[in-house]
CSV table of N, CA and C in Angstrom, one decimal:
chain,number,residue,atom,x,y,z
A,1,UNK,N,-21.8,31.4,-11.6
A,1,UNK,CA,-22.0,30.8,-12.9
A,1,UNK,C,-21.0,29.6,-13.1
A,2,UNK,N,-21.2,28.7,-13.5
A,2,UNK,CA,-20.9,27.2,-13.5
A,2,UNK,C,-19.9,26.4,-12.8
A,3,UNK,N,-19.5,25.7,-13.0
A,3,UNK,CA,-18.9,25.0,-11.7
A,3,UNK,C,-20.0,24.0,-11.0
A,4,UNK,N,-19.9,23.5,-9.7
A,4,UNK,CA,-20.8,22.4,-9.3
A,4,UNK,C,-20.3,22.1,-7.6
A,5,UNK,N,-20.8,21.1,-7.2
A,5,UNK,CA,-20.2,20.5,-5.9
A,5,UNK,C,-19.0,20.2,-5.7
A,6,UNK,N,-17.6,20.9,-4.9
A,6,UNK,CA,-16.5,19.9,-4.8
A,6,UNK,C,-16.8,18.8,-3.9
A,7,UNK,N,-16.5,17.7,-4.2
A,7,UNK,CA,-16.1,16.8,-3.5
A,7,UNK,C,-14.9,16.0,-3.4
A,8,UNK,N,-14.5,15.4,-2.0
A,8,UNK,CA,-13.4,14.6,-2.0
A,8,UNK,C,-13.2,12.9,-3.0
A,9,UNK,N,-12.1,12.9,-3.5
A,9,UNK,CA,-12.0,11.5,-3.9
A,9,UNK,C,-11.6,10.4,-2.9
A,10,UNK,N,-11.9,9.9,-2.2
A,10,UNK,CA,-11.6,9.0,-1.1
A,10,UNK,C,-11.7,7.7,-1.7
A,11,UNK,N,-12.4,7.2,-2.8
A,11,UNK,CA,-12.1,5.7,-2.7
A,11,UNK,C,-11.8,6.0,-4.3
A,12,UNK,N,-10.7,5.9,-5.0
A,12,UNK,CA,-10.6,6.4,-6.7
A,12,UNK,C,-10.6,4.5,-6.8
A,13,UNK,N,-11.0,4.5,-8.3
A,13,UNK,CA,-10.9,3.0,-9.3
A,13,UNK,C,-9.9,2.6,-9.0
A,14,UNK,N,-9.4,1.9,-8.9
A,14,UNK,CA,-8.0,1.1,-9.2
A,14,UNK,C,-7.9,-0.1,-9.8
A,15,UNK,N,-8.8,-0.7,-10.5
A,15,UNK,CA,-9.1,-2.1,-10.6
A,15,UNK,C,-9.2,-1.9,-12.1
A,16,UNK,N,-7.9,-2.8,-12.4
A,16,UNK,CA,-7.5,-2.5,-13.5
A,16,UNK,C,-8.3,-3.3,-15.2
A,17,UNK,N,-9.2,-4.0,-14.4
A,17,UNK,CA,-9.9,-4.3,-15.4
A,17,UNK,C,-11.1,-3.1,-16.2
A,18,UNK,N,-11.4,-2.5,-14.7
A,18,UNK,CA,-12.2,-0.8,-15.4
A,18,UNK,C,-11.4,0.1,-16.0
A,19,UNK,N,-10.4,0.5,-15.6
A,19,UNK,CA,-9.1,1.5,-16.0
A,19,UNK,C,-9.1,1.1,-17.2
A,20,UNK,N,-8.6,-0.3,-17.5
A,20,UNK,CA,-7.8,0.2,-19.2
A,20,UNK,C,-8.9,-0.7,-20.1
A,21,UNK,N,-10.7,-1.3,-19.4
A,21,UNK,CA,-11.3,-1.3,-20.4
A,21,UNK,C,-11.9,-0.7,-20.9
A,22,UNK,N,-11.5,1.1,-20.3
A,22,UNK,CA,-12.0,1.8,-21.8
A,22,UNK,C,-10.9,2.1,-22.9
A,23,UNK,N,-10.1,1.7,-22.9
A,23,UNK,CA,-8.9,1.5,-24.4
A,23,UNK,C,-9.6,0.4,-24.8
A,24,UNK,N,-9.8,-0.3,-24.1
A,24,UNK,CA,-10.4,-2.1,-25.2
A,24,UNK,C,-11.8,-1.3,-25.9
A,25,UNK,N,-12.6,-0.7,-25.0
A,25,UNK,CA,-13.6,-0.5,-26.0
A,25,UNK,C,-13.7,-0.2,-27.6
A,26,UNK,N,-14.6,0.2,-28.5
A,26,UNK,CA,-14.6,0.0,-29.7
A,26,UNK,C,-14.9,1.8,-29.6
A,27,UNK,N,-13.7,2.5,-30.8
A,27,UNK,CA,-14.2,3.7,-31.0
A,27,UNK,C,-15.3,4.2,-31.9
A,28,UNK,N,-15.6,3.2,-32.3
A,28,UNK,CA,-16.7,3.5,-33.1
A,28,UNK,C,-18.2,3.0,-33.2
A,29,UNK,N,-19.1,3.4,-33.2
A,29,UNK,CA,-20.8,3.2,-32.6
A,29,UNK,C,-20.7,3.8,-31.4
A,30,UNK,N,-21.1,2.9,-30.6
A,30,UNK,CA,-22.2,3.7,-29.4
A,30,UNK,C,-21.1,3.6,-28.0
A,31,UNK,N,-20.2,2.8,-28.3
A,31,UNK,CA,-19.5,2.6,-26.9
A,31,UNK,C,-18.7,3.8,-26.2
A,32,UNK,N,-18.5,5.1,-27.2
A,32,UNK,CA,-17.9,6.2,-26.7
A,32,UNK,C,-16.4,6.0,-26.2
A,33,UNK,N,-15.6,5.1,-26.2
A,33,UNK,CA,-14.1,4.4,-26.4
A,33,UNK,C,-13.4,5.5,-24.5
A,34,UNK,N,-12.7,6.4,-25.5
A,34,UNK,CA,-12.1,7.0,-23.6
A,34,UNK,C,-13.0,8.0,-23.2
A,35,UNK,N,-14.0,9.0,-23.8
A,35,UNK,CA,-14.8,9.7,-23.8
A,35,UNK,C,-15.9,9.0,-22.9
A,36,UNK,N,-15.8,7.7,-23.1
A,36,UNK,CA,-17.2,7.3,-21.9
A,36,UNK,C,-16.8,7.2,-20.4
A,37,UNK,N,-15.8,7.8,-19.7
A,37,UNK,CA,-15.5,7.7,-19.2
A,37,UNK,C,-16.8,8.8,-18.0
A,38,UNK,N,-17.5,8.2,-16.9
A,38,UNK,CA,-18.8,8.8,-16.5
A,38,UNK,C,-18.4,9.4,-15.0
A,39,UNK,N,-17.3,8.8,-14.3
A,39,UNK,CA,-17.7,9.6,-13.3
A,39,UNK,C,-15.5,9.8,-12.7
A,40,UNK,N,-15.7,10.6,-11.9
A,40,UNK,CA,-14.5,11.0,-11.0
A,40,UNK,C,-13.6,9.9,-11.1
A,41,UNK,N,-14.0,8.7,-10.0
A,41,UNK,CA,-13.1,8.1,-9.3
A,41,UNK,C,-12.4,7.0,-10.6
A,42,UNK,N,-13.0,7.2,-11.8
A,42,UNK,CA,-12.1,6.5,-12.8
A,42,UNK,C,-11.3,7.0,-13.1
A,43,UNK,N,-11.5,8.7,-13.1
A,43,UNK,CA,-10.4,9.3,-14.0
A,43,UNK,C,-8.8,9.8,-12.8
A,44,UNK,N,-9.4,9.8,-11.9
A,44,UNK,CA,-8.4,9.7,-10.7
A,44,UNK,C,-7.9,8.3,-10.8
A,45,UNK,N,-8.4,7.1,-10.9
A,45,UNK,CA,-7.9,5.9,-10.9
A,45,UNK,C,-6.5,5.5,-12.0
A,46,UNK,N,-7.4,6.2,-12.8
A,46,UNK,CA,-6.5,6.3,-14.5
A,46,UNK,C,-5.3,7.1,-14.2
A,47,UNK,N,-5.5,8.0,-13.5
A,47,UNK,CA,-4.0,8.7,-13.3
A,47,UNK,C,-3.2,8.5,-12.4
A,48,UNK,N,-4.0,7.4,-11.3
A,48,UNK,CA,-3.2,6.6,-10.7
A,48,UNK,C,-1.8,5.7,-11.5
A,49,UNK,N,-3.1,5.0,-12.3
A,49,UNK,CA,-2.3,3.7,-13.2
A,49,UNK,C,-1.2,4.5,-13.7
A,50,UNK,N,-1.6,5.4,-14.1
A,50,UNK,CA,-0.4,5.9,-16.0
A,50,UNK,C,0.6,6.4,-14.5
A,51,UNK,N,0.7,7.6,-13.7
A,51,UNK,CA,1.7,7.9,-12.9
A,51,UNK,C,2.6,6.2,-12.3
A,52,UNK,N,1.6,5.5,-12.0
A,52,UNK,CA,2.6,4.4,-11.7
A,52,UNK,C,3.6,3.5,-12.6
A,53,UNK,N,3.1,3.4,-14.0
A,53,UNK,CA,3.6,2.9,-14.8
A,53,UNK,C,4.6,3.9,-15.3
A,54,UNK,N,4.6,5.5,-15.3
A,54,UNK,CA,5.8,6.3,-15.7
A,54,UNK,C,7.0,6.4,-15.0
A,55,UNK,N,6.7,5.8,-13.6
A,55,UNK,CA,7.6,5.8,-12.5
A,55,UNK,C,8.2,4.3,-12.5
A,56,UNK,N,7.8,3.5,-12.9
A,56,UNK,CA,8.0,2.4,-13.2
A,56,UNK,C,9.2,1.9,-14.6
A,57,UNK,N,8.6,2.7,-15.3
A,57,UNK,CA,9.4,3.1,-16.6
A,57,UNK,C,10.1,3.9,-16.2
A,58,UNK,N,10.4,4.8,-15.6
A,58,UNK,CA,11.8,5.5,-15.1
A,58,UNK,C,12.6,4.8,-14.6
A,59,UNK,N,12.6,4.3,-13.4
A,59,UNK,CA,13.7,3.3,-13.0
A,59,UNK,C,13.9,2.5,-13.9
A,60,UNK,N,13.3,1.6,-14.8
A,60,UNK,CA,13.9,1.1,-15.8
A,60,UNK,C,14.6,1.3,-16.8
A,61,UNK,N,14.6,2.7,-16.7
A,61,UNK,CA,15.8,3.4,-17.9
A,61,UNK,C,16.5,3.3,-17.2
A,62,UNK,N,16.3,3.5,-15.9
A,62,UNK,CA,17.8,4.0,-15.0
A,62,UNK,C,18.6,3.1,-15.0
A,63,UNK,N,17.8,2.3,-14.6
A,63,UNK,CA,18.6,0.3,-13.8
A,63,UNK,C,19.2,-0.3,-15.3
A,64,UNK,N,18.6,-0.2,-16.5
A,64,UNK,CA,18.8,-1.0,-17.4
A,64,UNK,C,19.8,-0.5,-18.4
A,65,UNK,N,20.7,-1.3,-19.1
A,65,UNK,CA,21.7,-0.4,-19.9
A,65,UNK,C,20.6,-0.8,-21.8
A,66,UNK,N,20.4,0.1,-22.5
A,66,UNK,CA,20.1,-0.3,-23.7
A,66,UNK,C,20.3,-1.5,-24.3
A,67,UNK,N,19.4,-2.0,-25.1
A,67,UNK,CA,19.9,-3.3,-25.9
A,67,UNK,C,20.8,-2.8,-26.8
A,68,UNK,N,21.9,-4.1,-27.8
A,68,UNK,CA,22.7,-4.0,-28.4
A,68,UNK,C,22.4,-3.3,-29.7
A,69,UNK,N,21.0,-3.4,-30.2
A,69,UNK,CA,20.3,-2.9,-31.4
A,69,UNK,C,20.7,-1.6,-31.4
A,70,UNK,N,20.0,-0.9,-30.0
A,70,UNK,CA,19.5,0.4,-29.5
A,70,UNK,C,21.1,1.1,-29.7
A,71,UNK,N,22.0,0.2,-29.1
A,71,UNK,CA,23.5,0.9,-28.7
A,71,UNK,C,23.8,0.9,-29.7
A,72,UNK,N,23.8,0.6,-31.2
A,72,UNK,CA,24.4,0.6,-32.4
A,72,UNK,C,23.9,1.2,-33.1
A,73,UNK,N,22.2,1.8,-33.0
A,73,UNK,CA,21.3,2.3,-34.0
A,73,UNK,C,21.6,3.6,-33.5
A,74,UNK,N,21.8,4.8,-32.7
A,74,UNK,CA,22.3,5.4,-31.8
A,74,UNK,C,23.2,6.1,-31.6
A,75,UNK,N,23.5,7.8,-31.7
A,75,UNK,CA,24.9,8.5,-31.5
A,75,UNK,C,24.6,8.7,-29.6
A,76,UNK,N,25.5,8.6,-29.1
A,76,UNK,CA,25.6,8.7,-27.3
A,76,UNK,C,26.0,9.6,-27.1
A,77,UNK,N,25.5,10.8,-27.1
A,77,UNK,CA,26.2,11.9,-27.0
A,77,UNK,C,25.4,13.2,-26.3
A,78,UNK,N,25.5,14.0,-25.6
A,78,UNK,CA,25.1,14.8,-25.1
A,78,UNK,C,23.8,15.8,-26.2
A,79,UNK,N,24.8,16.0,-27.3
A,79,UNK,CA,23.7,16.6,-27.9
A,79,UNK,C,22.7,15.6,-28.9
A,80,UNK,N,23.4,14.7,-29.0
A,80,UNK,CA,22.0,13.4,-29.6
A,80,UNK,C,21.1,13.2,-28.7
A,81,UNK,N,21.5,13.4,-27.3
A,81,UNK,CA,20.5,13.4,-26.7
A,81,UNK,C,18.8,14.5,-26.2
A,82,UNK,N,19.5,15.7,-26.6
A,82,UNK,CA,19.0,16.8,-26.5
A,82,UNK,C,18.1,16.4,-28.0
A,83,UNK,N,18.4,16.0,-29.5
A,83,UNK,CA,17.8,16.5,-30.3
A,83,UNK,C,17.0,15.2,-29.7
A,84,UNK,N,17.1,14.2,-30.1
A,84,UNK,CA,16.3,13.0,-29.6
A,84,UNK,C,15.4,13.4,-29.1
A,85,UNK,N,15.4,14.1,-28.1
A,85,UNK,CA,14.4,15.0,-26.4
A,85,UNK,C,13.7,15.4,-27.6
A,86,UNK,N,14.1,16.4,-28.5
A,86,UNK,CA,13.4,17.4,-29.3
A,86,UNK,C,12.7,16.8,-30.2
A,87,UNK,N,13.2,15.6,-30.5
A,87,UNK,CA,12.7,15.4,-32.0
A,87,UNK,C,10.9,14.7,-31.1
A,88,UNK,N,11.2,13.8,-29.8
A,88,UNK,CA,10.1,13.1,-29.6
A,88,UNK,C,8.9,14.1,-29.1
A,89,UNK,N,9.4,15.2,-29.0
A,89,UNK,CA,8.1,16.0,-28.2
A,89,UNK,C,7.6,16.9,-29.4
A,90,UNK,N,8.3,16.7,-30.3
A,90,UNK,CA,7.1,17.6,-31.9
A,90,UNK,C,6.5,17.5,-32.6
């Protein structure tokens, strides 16, 4: 009872004009916005992109020291950092 054919993903989307034009699409009428999203190798493609750009954005926190705004708006502190953690994931 349900389930379907596995198959391998061997060639996933990459091409970044299909990937992020289903965000440009319009969510409303008929275009179905991220929901239209029809077969496999886009949504593997998609997780391509976003994993590269989180890993991308990680070393940038790493390498980069805050702007001056950031360093003044800001307690630096072990547990500022912990609620910070807390506050963004609720």
């Amino acid at each position: 009872p349900g389930g379907g054919d596995v198959r391998v993903i061997a060639n996933p989307t990459l091409n970044p004009g299909v990937i992020f034009g289903y965000l440009l699409k319009s969510p409303f009428g008929g275009d179905g916005w991220i929901a239209s999203v029809d077969n496999m190798e886009d949504i593997i493609g998609g997780h391509i992109w976003i994993g590269t750009l989180e890993i991308f954005g990680g070393l940038w926190h790493i390498l980069t020291k805050p702007w001056a705004w950031a360093r003044r708006a800001f307690v630096w502190s072990g547990e500022a950092y912990l609620s910070y953690s807390l506050a963004a994931i609720s």
